[in-house]
Each structure stands twice: as C-alpha cells, then as structure tokens.
C-alpha cells in the first residue's frame, strides 16, 4: 500500500511542472497547456440614473491531468455590493447562497472533500476578495459569475465608473501573505459599459484605456478597443451629461407593496463663495517614496507636487514630507511660498528613497510638525496605497487629526489601492483624488485646488419636509467640499414631492438653502435596497470605536437579509452530485496545493513597463453640451528627418489627453471654440525638449497651458540620423 502511494506521488510530481515557493507565498502553476487557472474576465456594466449593476464572469481552466483546487485574489470597487454568484460547469449551473463566513467555508470544504464541485467568495477587505474554486477536473473549464451594485457619485458634474483589475503588492510590518504575481500568460479582460441615463450625454473619455463608443437610442455603449485588454491597470470610464445635473434627484424601490420603500436622494449644493484670502493655510505634501512607487508612479508624484507648489497662494505656507521605511521633512516648520522655498522643494523631491511603506510615520510627521495654530492645515498624501496595515493607518489618522486638519488622499499609478485611498480621505475629513497613468497632471491638482479654495460646509443637517426617512445612511452627514454632492439613503412609508432644506456652517456663518424634490426627478431602480444595505454595512465596518463582535452583530443581519458579501458573510455554491473526475484526496497532500492563481503586477510599477494609453474613441463629444476636435484645416509643418506618419500615430494615441484639455474648460464656457497650433521640438532621443503655443484663436490660457503640458510628456520615434525635429501641429476645437 505504501509502495503504491509512493508511485502515485512520483507520477503526480512528474505530471506537474516545478513549483517555486517564496518565504511569503506560493507561486501559481504555469505549464505548456496554458495558465492555471484564470483564462479570461468579462465585465458587463449597466448604468441607469447613476446606479451601476455590474456582471463579472471569470473563466477558470485546469490544463493538467489531475484534479485541482484554485484560489484567486482580485479587487473590486470599494463601494461594490456583491449580491450574486453562480458556478457553471458545462450544462450545470450552481447558484450560490449567502451564509455567515464560517458556515460558508465549512460547506465549501465539505463539498471539496467529498469530491463535489464548489465555489466560495470571501471579502478580505472592502475592495479585495478571494475566489476559491474546488474540484476542477483535468482539462475542465468552469465559469464563475458575480454581480454587484455600485452607486456612482458625480464630482464637478463628471461621472465615472472604475473597474480594478489587479491587486498590487502590499507592504505590512506583520509580513502579510500576498497573492503571487506572474507574467501576462495570455490572460485578457473584456469590458462593456452601457450608459442609459435617460438624458443626452456630453463627453465620454477614459484615462486608462483606448475605448470604442457606439451611440444607442438612450445613451451609449463603451467597450475596450482591440489590443488594450491586459488586466494590469484599472479600467476607468468617465462621462458628463449634455444638460445640467438636477439640483436634487432621487431613486426609489419598493420590491414588495406591503413593505417600506427605499429611497436614495442626491443633492447638488449651490456653488460656494471662495474662501477669505486672509484665512491662513498650511499645505503639507506627503509623498510615498517606498519601493513600489519607483519609476512611473514616483515621476508622476513629483510632477503633481511641482504643479501644486506652483499654484500656491503668496500667503500660503507649505512643507514636504517623504516616507518609506522612515519619514523626513524638507523644513522643520511650514515655510512661506517664496520663489526660493519653491525651488528648494523642487530640488529636494527629485531624490527617490525606496524601502518599506511606513505610511503612519508620514502622517504623524505631517500632523504634528510645529506651525501656526490658527491656520487650516491641509495635507495632500500621494501614494499608490500598497500597504496591508490599513486599520493602523486609520487609527493613526483619527488619533492625530485636529479640528483644523484635513487629509486629502491622492491615488497615483495604474491600480492604486482605492479601498485605502477612500477610507483615508474619510477618516481625514478630506476627499479622495486619483491620477492614473494617462490622467493629465493638471486635472487632480486642479480638483484639489478647487476643494481647498472654497469653504467646507460642516455640521450639515437636513429638513426633509413631508418626507420621513428611517434608518438613514449616513447617520451623520460628512463635511461637503466644492464639487461634491450630498447623498443619503434610507427607508420611508411614502415618497412624496417636498421642499428640502439643507442647514450647515461655512466657517463661523450659518447657511441654509432650499431645494425641491419633485416627481420628475424621482426614478425607480431595483438596486436601491442593495445600495442602502451596502452603505449601512460600510458605516458599521468603518466605525473605529466598536469591536469586531459589535460590528458583526450589526452587519450579519443586514448582509443575510440582502444577500450580500461582507467581512462576516460569504457566497458559497456547492454541487449535490460528485465531480466526474471522482474523489482523489491524495492529490491535496502536496505542499503547494491548492494552488494560488497568479495575478499581474500593476502597469508602470518598478520592473514592469507601462502598457496601453487612454483614448476617447472616435466620438466627438465634450463636457457641457458636447465638443468636437475637428479635422485639421491645414497639414502640420515638420522640419527635420521624421515623417508625418509616426508623428500622427503618437498624436492619435494621446488624443484623449488633448481632447480633455478642451473638454474640461468647455464645462464652464459652452461656446469655447478656436484653432490652436502647438509648436514642439523632438530631441535626438525622441523626447520633447520644448513645447509652446505658436498661435491660437481659442484665447484660453487654461486649455493652452494644458496642451503644452501634454506635449512636453510625449515620446516620439528618434529622428533619422540624429538631430532635432520641429513640428507645428494645428488643432480645431468646437462645441458640438
């Protein structure tokens, strides 16, 4: 008997390729038959009235001649409410049910031990999930389908949907076990987004991918262009409406006429006056200089801080902090924004540090350094967020944040840790911003400048008039910055038109403004109860004052009632019949089994070349009524040894950035139009050594400055035979 088991084990080891194992984690298996075991991801999203319902289908494959179990770690949006899972094996479809985490795992493991197909979905963090698939027979392909709901939030009247594709490496002083990372191996992702907002669309663009756009009778359908489908960066799609967003709108659902309705209300506050120039401000820029930021993310961080420093007011004071394995500051206290101090800062930040990611050290340094006690201290923390000790960071922020402090978190890179970024901004009483690889550097810095240029609306209370809402989330409305909307969701007996009064405090001044909820702004959407449940769970889980048991007591009943995955509940699907390949418990005794499926390192991280560029497709649309980047009236002038074709190719690949410079300003000036000629010099290595505006009938400094910034960062083919090439390239901008 022993001899037979030894022979079987030797045969098993011959069947499998060698397995590498690091001290922290196991590496997934790769063989000539293909990757084990995730082949493809399909994403299909429908957005109606700002509510997204997203279907995700993952295809797994076992290329070996023995049964396998697989574990795959993947991200979703921090606001995702995962409510359904099915496992499809040939003609069999297994529908998952939600159960408490321990019970769900027990059901999964029991099924696998008995040789039955099974799948288990667990939440590790609000934005990180683990998918386990058991009893993959040799050569078998199975599909796991998930569905989640997400309420989208407009910022400055621009909507966006983000689908994360990979989990970056996470630094944790406790040596957190991480998913293994591997090569591309042919893995691909397809994403399709249908916009059915019921209102005319303005601009549609992406800061991450080249996209194709097809108009539909009620909106548009967006897909990834061929060749830009490697799942190593967040998929980002943004759009605006051609008509002004209503000042108040509501979504409602009543699945059972005998039950209460669930209503979600979004209020767009009127513009706030700019903050008094005499209010002192201390701006502290905290830069993540850890190893994961090396390369493209660090270069982007430096450019972002340089742009922010240039935008400082003359009476601002500022300081810079870097953190990796430890933290350090440029000045001992915030200094006036003089030319000399700006120059010192720009020189100091050029040196990259490397090392661990002790984010708490950077936060403590920024919040505790001496300064003006009467000033508003505004911290902008720039990071990819690749840490594992999230809760420690949140507790540190809470413990050191004073009434005069605000922390804004800016996620940098192709796949920033959005769960950390969003929660850090929440606990820091600030806002979350993002700079993806193809986001124009001016955009997040302008958004940050807009946030801090206007007073924060605090101590907000709502008078809903004749509308009575119970179980309101959030229970306490957070501070409101410029460009943000006020959102609440709860349960009500009747949905009626009503006047809503918003009371708040702007500095020392009490303010009140009225909005009217009328029937024309009330829409029906079946996912509103799911949205309420996710927000109620999120509020309970982010409460730093309660214990894990107290959180569990609140979360579990809500998650079970609404069939949602949470920290304490999971989705599990099990077959009732044995797997066709039978029960072979001996295969589970190997040291590296069950296997962990490799994920891809985020594009642009150290050692990985950034791939793909953003794109607007071919749709001529723009913010604030739609805009066109029309045909060139005259050919570009090229002086030097470089043909027009490779120049045009680079311009075409970066057209999203060029259009975006125009669309951003079209939002506030709906008649903006004109011809701009950009003059730029291509150096011997293909980089752009100089860029300027040769001529312009647009006469708009912001657009022209943005265009110059875009061209300075472009990379062309090296001119033939060396030397330089001077190009004058015309663009015609006009509203649609």
XYZ file of C-alpha atoms in Angstrom, residues 57-605:
549
model
C -17.671 36.446 -15.478
C -14.353 34.719 -14.713
C -13.312 31.680 -16.752
C -11.071 29.138 -14.993
C -9.234 26.235 -16.628
C -7.305 23.233 -15.358
C -4.724 22.318 -18.047
C -3.314 19.361 -16.103
C -4.255 15.718 -15.946
C -5.055 15.729 -12.224
C -7.897 17.473 -10.338
C -7.113 20.908 -8.899
C -8.469 23.497 -6.467
C -7.650 27.157 -7.105
C -7.584 30.362 -5.047
C -7.670 33.731 -6.803
C -7.334 37.149 -5.115
C -8.861 40.071 -7.022
C -10.068 43.638 -6.405
C -13.432 45.318 -6.861
C -14.558 48.881 -6.267
C -14.647 49.840 -2.542
C -18.353 50.600 -2.929
C -19.253 47.298 -4.592
C -22.219 45.453 -3.060
C -21.669 41.853 -4.210
C -25.046 40.123 -4.194
C -24.928 37.081 -6.508
C -22.639 34.277 -7.698
C -23.169 31.296 -9.997
C -20.825 28.445 -10.896
C -21.260 26.998 -14.396
C -19.756 23.624 -15.337
C -20.856 22.570 -18.802
C -24.651 22.336 -18.659
C -24.788 22.569 -14.864
C -25.361 25.924 -13.177
C -24.984 26.202 -9.417
C -26.499 29.271 -7.735
C -24.748 30.490 -4.590
C -26.397 31.437 -1.330
C -25.089 33.783 1.357
C -24.162 32.488 4.789
C -22.040 33.523 7.724
C -18.362 33.259 6.858
C -17.528 30.242 8.995
C -20.590 28.279 7.842
C -19.936 29.095 4.181
C -16.327 27.905 4.406
C -17.380 24.714 6.157
C -19.900 23.966 3.377
C -17.258 24.617 0.706
C -14.570 22.454 2.310
C -17.011 19.630 2.956
C -18.084 19.616 -0.703
C -14.471 19.559 -1.928
C -13.527 16.763 0.462
C -16.444 14.729 -0.871
C -15.330 15.271 -4.463
C -18.082 17.753 -5.386
C -17.777 20.986 -7.374
C -17.832 24.109 -5.232
C -17.085 27.840 -5.256
C -16.576 30.269 -2.375
C -16.390 34.061 -2.458
C -14.989 35.820 0.606
C -14.316 39.508 1.301
C -10.848 40.166 2.723
C -11.157 43.961 2.638
C -13.940 46.184 1.294
C -12.183 46.162 -2.093
C -10.292 42.813 -2.035
C -11.984 39.437 -2.499
C -10.876 35.815 -2.631
C -12.473 33.425 -5.107
C -11.953 29.715 -4.459
C -12.959 27.061 -6.985
C -12.836 23.404 -5.974
C -12.682 20.164 -7.942
C -11.584 21.369 -11.361
C -11.305 18.157 -13.361
C -8.380 17.650 -15.770
C -8.835 19.867 -18.830
C -12.077 21.325 -17.480
C -13.262 24.897 -17.988
C -15.665 26.431 -15.455
C -17.191 29.892 -15.210
C -17.833 31.851 -12.024
C -20.224 34.780 -12.461
C -20.577 37.598 -9.926
C -22.960 40.535 -9.788
C -22.509 43.692 -7.773
C -24.229 47.038 -7.394
C -22.472 50.378 -7.030
C -23.906 53.866 -6.615
C -21.802 56.330 -8.594
C -21.024 59.796 -7.288
C -20.519 62.747 -9.652
C -17.725 65.185 -8.920
C -17.990 68.578 -10.546
C -20.777 67.090 -12.736
C -18.486 64.387 -14.117
C -19.481 60.753 -13.550
C -17.104 57.820 -13.662
C -17.034 54.054 -13.349
C -13.837 52.237 -12.357
C -13.229 48.501 -12.559
C -9.976 47.480 -10.803
C -8.157 44.541 -12.387
C -5.217 43.663 -10.137
C -4.105 43.845 -6.506
C -0.704 45.459 -6.066
C 1.930 44.168 -3.655
C 1.090 45.247 -0.104
C 3.721 46.213 2.472
C 2.823 45.249 6.026
C 5.107 45.205 9.072
C 3.370 41.939 10.006
C 4.509 40.246 6.766
C 1.026 39.827 5.281
C 0.536 36.817 2.977
C 0.088 38.171 -0.559
C -1.204 36.772 -3.840
C 1.546 35.549 -6.170
C 2.435 37.660 -9.186
C 3.257 36.245 -12.581
C 3.600 37.057 -16.291
C 0.828 38.018 -18.700
C 0.435 34.405 -19.963
C -2.270 35.471 -22.403
C -4.824 36.483 -19.769
C -7.280 39.089 -21.048
C -10.253 41.186 -19.948
C -13.263 42.437 -21.899
C -15.264 45.352 -20.508
C -18.574 46.642 -21.858
C -20.387 49.588 -20.282
C -23.904 50.635 -21.275
C -24.964 54.158 -20.302
C -28.736 54.528 -20.165
C -29.095 57.757 -18.206
C -32.222 58.971 -19.997
C -30.508 62.302 -20.669
C -28.253 63.450 -23.538
C -24.598 62.594 -22.971
C -21.778 65.091 -23.279
C -18.208 63.853 -23.185
C -17.138 60.226 -22.803
C -13.466 59.516 -22.208
C -11.006 57.234 -20.451
C -7.808 57.994 -18.547
C -6.740 54.358 -18.695
C -7.664 52.618 -21.960
C -8.404 53.154 -25.620
C -12.171 52.806 -25.914
C -14.738 52.348 -28.673
C -18.072 54.135 -28.333
C -21.347 53.262 -30.044
C -24.383 55.505 -29.744
C -27.625 53.843 -28.628
C -31.194 55.233 -28.702
C -30.988 56.049 -24.977
C -27.260 56.597 -24.406
C -24.064 54.857 -25.444
C -22.199 51.565 -25.205
C -18.470 51.660 -24.444
C -16.027 48.787 -24.972
C -12.261 48.403 -24.788
C -10.508 48.734 -28.106
C -8.720 45.721 -29.562
C -5.235 45.258 -28.136
C -5.811 47.207 -24.916
C -7.151 44.360 -22.815
C -4.344 43.218 -20.486
C -5.765 43.181 -16.911
C -2.907 45.080 -15.255
C -4.491 48.507 -14.693
C -7.792 49.958 -13.542
C -10.404 50.385 -16.260
C -11.662 53.963 -15.962
C -14.512 55.468 -17.983
C -15.891 58.960 -17.330
C -18.735 60.919 -18.842
C -20.832 64.023 -18.394
C -24.365 64.954 -19.316
C -25.108 67.475 -22.033
C -27.721 69.021 -19.735
C -27.114 70.412 -16.281
C -27.437 67.889 -13.461
C -30.667 68.425 -11.467
C -30.091 70.098 -8.102
C -31.934 67.219 -6.423
C -32.751 63.741 -7.707
C -33.982 60.529 -6.145
C -34.062 56.795 -6.840
C -36.704 54.664 -5.176
C -37.614 50.984 -4.964
C -40.431 49.074 -3.279
C -39.982 45.366 -4.193
C -43.000 44.386 -2.124
C -46.014 46.774 -1.982
C -46.563 45.692 1.622
C -43.058 46.799 2.661
C -41.482 50.208 3.102
C -39.851 51.869 0.119
C -36.113 52.543 -0.017
C -35.128 55.961 -1.315
C -31.748 57.401 -2.275
C -31.524 61.192 -2.581
C -28.699 63.155 -4.198
C -28.498 66.921 -3.674
C -26.203 69.210 -5.647
C -25.458 72.236 -3.438
C -25.152 75.702 -4.985
C -21.620 76.973 -5.652
C -19.875 78.170 -2.517
C -18.071 81.501 -2.467
C -14.282 81.351 -2.477
C -12.650 81.260 0.913
C -11.494 84.505 2.519
C -7.937 85.194 1.297
C -6.978 86.154 4.836
C -7.635 82.661 6.180
C -4.133 81.225 6.789
C -3.383 77.886 5.157
C -0.565 75.421 5.748
C -0.200 72.867 2.954
C 1.848 69.743 3.644
C 2.585 67.419 0.726
C 3.274 63.870 1.944
C 4.999 61.751 -0.723
C 5.176 57.960 -0.690
C 8.805 57.171 -1.605
C 8.646 53.406 -0.980
C 9.881 50.754 -3.406
C 6.507 50.208 -5.096
C 6.484 53.890 -6.147
C 9.784 53.651 -8.017
C 9.635 54.596 -11.687
C 6.451 55.881 -13.316
C 4.454 56.445 -10.072
C 7.254 58.477 -8.475
C 7.761 60.565 -11.620
C 4.016 61.300 -11.617
C 4.122 62.183 -7.904
C 6.932 64.678 -8.458
C 5.075 66.313 -11.357
C 1.874 66.521 -9.313
C 3.605 68.185 -6.345
C 5.506 70.570 -8.635
C 2.198 71.616 -10.190
C 0.606 72.069 -6.751
C 3.533 74.137 -5.467
C 3.287 76.428 -8.472
C -0.409 77.005 -7.629
C 0.208 78.087 -4.020
C -1.059 81.491 -2.954
C 1.595 84.046 -1.956
C 0.403 83.988 1.678
C 0.347 80.171 1.940
C 2.961 78.278 3.904
C 3.979 74.766 2.902
C 6.230 71.820 3.628
C 7.164 68.480 2.041
C 7.378 65.085 3.744
C 8.722 61.834 2.283
C 8.119 58.443 3.828
C 9.396 54.937 3.133
C 10.933 52.916 5.969
C 11.006 56.207 7.914
C 9.841 59.779 7.297
C 11.655 63.067 6.786
C 10.585 66.660 6.147
C 12.107 69.392 3.989
C 11.631 72.150 6.589
C 11.208 71.919 10.354
C 8.016 74.011 10.060
C 5.868 75.106 7.069
C 7.546 77.959 5.200
C 6.215 80.851 3.074
C 5.653 80.009 -0.604
C 8.512 82.188 -1.849
C 10.443 81.542 -5.030
C 13.471 80.304 -3.075
C 11.424 77.895 -0.967
C 9.629 76.535 -4.054
C 12.985 75.955 -5.741
C 14.313 74.160 -2.645
C 11.247 71.952 -2.615
C 11.541 71.024 -6.287
C 15.174 70.085 -5.830
C 14.563 68.115 -2.617
C 11.839 65.929 -4.063
C 13.943 64.707 -7.002
C 15.794 62.140 -4.866
C 13.922 58.837 -4.616
C 14.300 56.921 -1.326
C 12.950 53.376 -1.629
C 12.348 50.938 1.209
C 9.266 49.969 3.201
C 5.948 51.806 3.359
C 5.609 53.194 6.878
C 2.676 55.437 5.999
C 1.819 56.106 9.632
C 5.218 57.784 10.085
C 4.479 60.191 7.235
C 1.001 61.010 8.561
C 2.276 61.644 12.095
C 5.084 63.856 10.772
C 2.631 65.929 8.721
C 0.073 66.380 11.515
C 2.429 67.020 14.435
C 5.073 69.365 12.988
C 5.032 72.840 14.600
C 3.041 75.501 12.772
C 0.504 78.300 13.015
C -2.202 77.137 15.495
C -4.784 79.375 13.786
C -4.113 78.030 10.292
C -6.029 75.352 8.414
C -3.511 72.557 7.855
C -4.237 70.751 4.593
C -2.355 67.513 3.925
C -2.167 66.037 0.420
C -0.898 62.465 0.682
C 0.252 60.997 -2.645
C 0.578 57.207 -2.726
C -0.241 54.021 -4.606
C -1.621 52.748 -1.304
C 0.173 49.385 -1.432
C 0.057 48.621 2.274
C -1.601 45.917 4.334
C -1.973 47.633 7.727
C -4.950 49.775 6.687
C -6.640 49.844 10.087
C -3.458 51.034 11.786
C -3.297 53.945 9.338
C -6.922 54.887 10.014
C -6.458 54.767 13.783
C -3.300 56.890 13.499
C -5.165 59.443 11.404
C -8.028 59.653 13.902
C -5.686 59.944 16.884
C -3.616 62.817 15.435
C -6.209 64.788 13.426
C -7.201 68.124 14.987
C -10.224 70.281 14.151
C -8.013 72.407 11.874
C -6.620 69.467 9.890
C -7.784 67.903 6.633
C -6.193 64.976 4.794
C -6.722 64.567 1.053
C -5.578 61.244 -0.390
C -4.366 61.166 -3.995
C -4.016 57.687 -5.508
C -1.150 57.548 -8.014
C -0.487 54.858 -10.619
C -2.345 52.400 -12.809
C -4.041 50.430 -9.990
C -3.973 52.392 -6.712
C -5.395 50.837 -3.557
C -8.788 52.521 -3.755
C -10.045 50.969 -0.542
C -7.251 52.662 1.404
C -7.497 55.959 -0.518
C -11.258 56.306 0.036
C -11.146 55.392 3.731
C -8.094 57.548 4.474
C -9.893 60.552 2.970
C -12.994 59.719 5.032
C -11.120 59.469 8.341
C -9.035 62.524 7.406
C -12.215 64.548 6.704
C -10.957 65.327 3.214
C -11.555 63.893 -0.250
C -10.147 61.153 -2.490
C -8.498 62.028 -5.806
C -6.779 59.901 -8.459
C -4.014 60.326 -11.017
C -3.893 57.311 -13.329
C -1.028 56.841 -15.763
C -2.810 58.782 -18.506
C -4.565 61.394 -16.379
C -3.336 64.900 -17.293
C -1.295 66.031 -14.302
C -3.248 69.292 -14.120
C -6.587 67.546 -13.534
C -6.226 66.131 -9.985
C -4.243 69.179 -8.849
C -6.957 71.491 -10.192
C -9.576 69.396 -8.390
C -7.531 69.650 -5.180
C -7.145 73.423 -5.630
C -10.909 73.751 -6.153
C -11.627 71.785 -2.978
C -9.400 73.927 -0.747
C -10.255 77.261 -2.416
C -13.814 77.191 -1.089
C -15.061 76.862 2.476
C -16.069 73.455 3.752
C -19.766 73.087 4.557
C -19.834 71.475 8.015
C -22.387 70.499 10.665
C -24.888 69.614 7.932
C -28.491 68.848 8.852
C -31.450 68.110 6.585
C -35.083 69.123 6.950
C -36.902 66.765 4.589
C -40.264 68.481 4.940
C -43.107 65.982 4.497
C -40.726 63.121 3.683
C -39.931 60.870 6.665
C -36.829 58.656 6.325
C -35.843 55.950 8.797
C -32.524 54.080 9.072
C -30.789 56.915 7.223
C -27.253 56.334 5.974
C -25.021 58.136 6.616
C -26.438 58.758 10.051
C -24.217 61.858 10.350
C -23.678 63.739 7.096
C -19.956 64.366 6.464
C -18.412 67.700 5.549
C -19.034 68.805 1.983
C -16.368 70.199 -0.354
C -16.847 72.072 -3.623
C -17.796 69.736 -6.454
C -19.229 67.076 -4.118
C -22.863 66.064 -3.865
C -24.800 65.322 -0.696
C -26.229 61.797 -0.637
C -28.488 59.960 1.785
C -30.356 56.661 1.534
C -32.970 55.184 3.855
C -36.438 53.718 4.225
C -39.767 55.533 4.021
C -43.514 54.828 4.058
C -44.418 57.202 1.251
C -42.451 59.010 -1.423
C -43.882 62.463 -1.964
C -42.697 65.714 -3.546
C -41.349 68.013 -0.864
C -39.160 71.016 -0.121
C -35.830 70.047 1.411
C -33.810 72.477 3.485
C -30.064 71.991 3.911
C -28.616 73.660 7.016
C -24.881 73.932 7.596
C -21.988 76.047 8.733
C -19.490 77.788 6.478
C -16.732 78.979 8.759
C -18.488 80.960 11.503
C -21.549 81.629 9.335
C -24.741 79.559 9.448
C -26.186 78.953 5.973
C -29.422 77.440 4.669
C -30.505 76.647 1.138
C -33.676 75.108 -0.242
C -34.146 72.501 -2.949
C -37.354 70.953 -4.275
C -37.841 67.235 -4.783
C -40.470 66.958 -7.499
C -41.924 63.878 -9.245
C -39.896 64.432 -12.417
C -36.631 63.805 -10.554
C -37.804 60.604 -8.833
C -36.855 57.421 -10.720
C -37.332 53.735 -9.973
C -34.363 51.361 -9.701
C -34.491 47.848 -8.263
C -30.956 48.067 -6.781
C -31.695 50.852 -4.268
C -32.282 48.436 -1.336
C -28.953 46.757 -2.129
C -27.291 50.174 -2.129
C -28.818 51.007 1.271
C -27.611 47.698 2.720
C -24.058 48.211 1.416
C -23.891 51.728 2.833
C -25.244 50.577 6.192
C -22.641 47.801 6.297
C -19.881 50.207 5.279
C -20.835 52.663 8.030
C -20.725 49.885 10.616
C -17.417 48.437 9.391
C -15.594 51.783 9.238
C -16.549 52.687 12.828
C -13.223 52.675 14.694
C -14.900 52.874 18.095
C -16.656 49.487 18.008
C -15.275 45.993 18.488
C -15.295 43.269 15.854
C -18.117 41.476 17.665
C -20.202 44.657 17.770
C -19.633 45.205 14.058
C -20.567 41.598 13.334
C -23.818 41.883 15.295
C -24.823 44.855 13.127
C -23.561 43.638 9.763
C -24.660 39.976 9.641
C -28.460 40.529 9.784
C -28.284 43.193 7.059
C -25.999 41.091 4.836
C -28.150 37.976 5.184
C -31.389 39.864 4.500
C -29.985 41.491 1.361
C -27.847 38.526 0.206
C -24.554 40.459 0.361
C -20.900 39.540 0.824
C -19.267 41.316 3.767
C -16.450 40.878 6.260
C -18.666 38.382 8.096
C -20.694 36.770 5.283
C -19.728 34.884 2.123
C -21.316 33.445 -1.011
C -20.976 29.688 -1.467
C -22.144 27.348 -4.239
C -21.877 23.547 -3.984
C -22.931 20.728 -6.255
C -25.047 17.921 -4.840
C -23.502 15.256 -7.092
C -19.872 14.051 -7.125
C -17.475 15.550 -9.649
C -16.996 13.482 -12.841
C -13.298 13.098 -12.034
C -14.134 11.486 -8.705
C -12.701 11.912 -5.267
C -8.899 11.772 -5.103
C -7.973 13.045 -1.633
C -4.312 12.140 -2.109
C -3.785 14.994 -4.578
C -4.493 17.521 -1.816
C -1.458 16.473 0.224
C 1.074 18.252 -1.990
C 2.980 21.100 -0.306
C 1.750 23.765 -2.744
C -1.876 22.706 -3.146
C -4.446 24.069 -3.533
C -2.756 26.420 -5.998
C -2.900 30.197 -5.818
C -3.688 31.775 -9.160
C -1.153 34.386 -10.211
C -2.241 37.972 -10.659
C -0.482 40.589 -12.781
C 1.670 43.348 -11.366
C 0.121 46.789 -11.991
C 1.328 48.550 -15.139
C 4.013 51.131 -14.511
C 5.303 49.629 -11.260
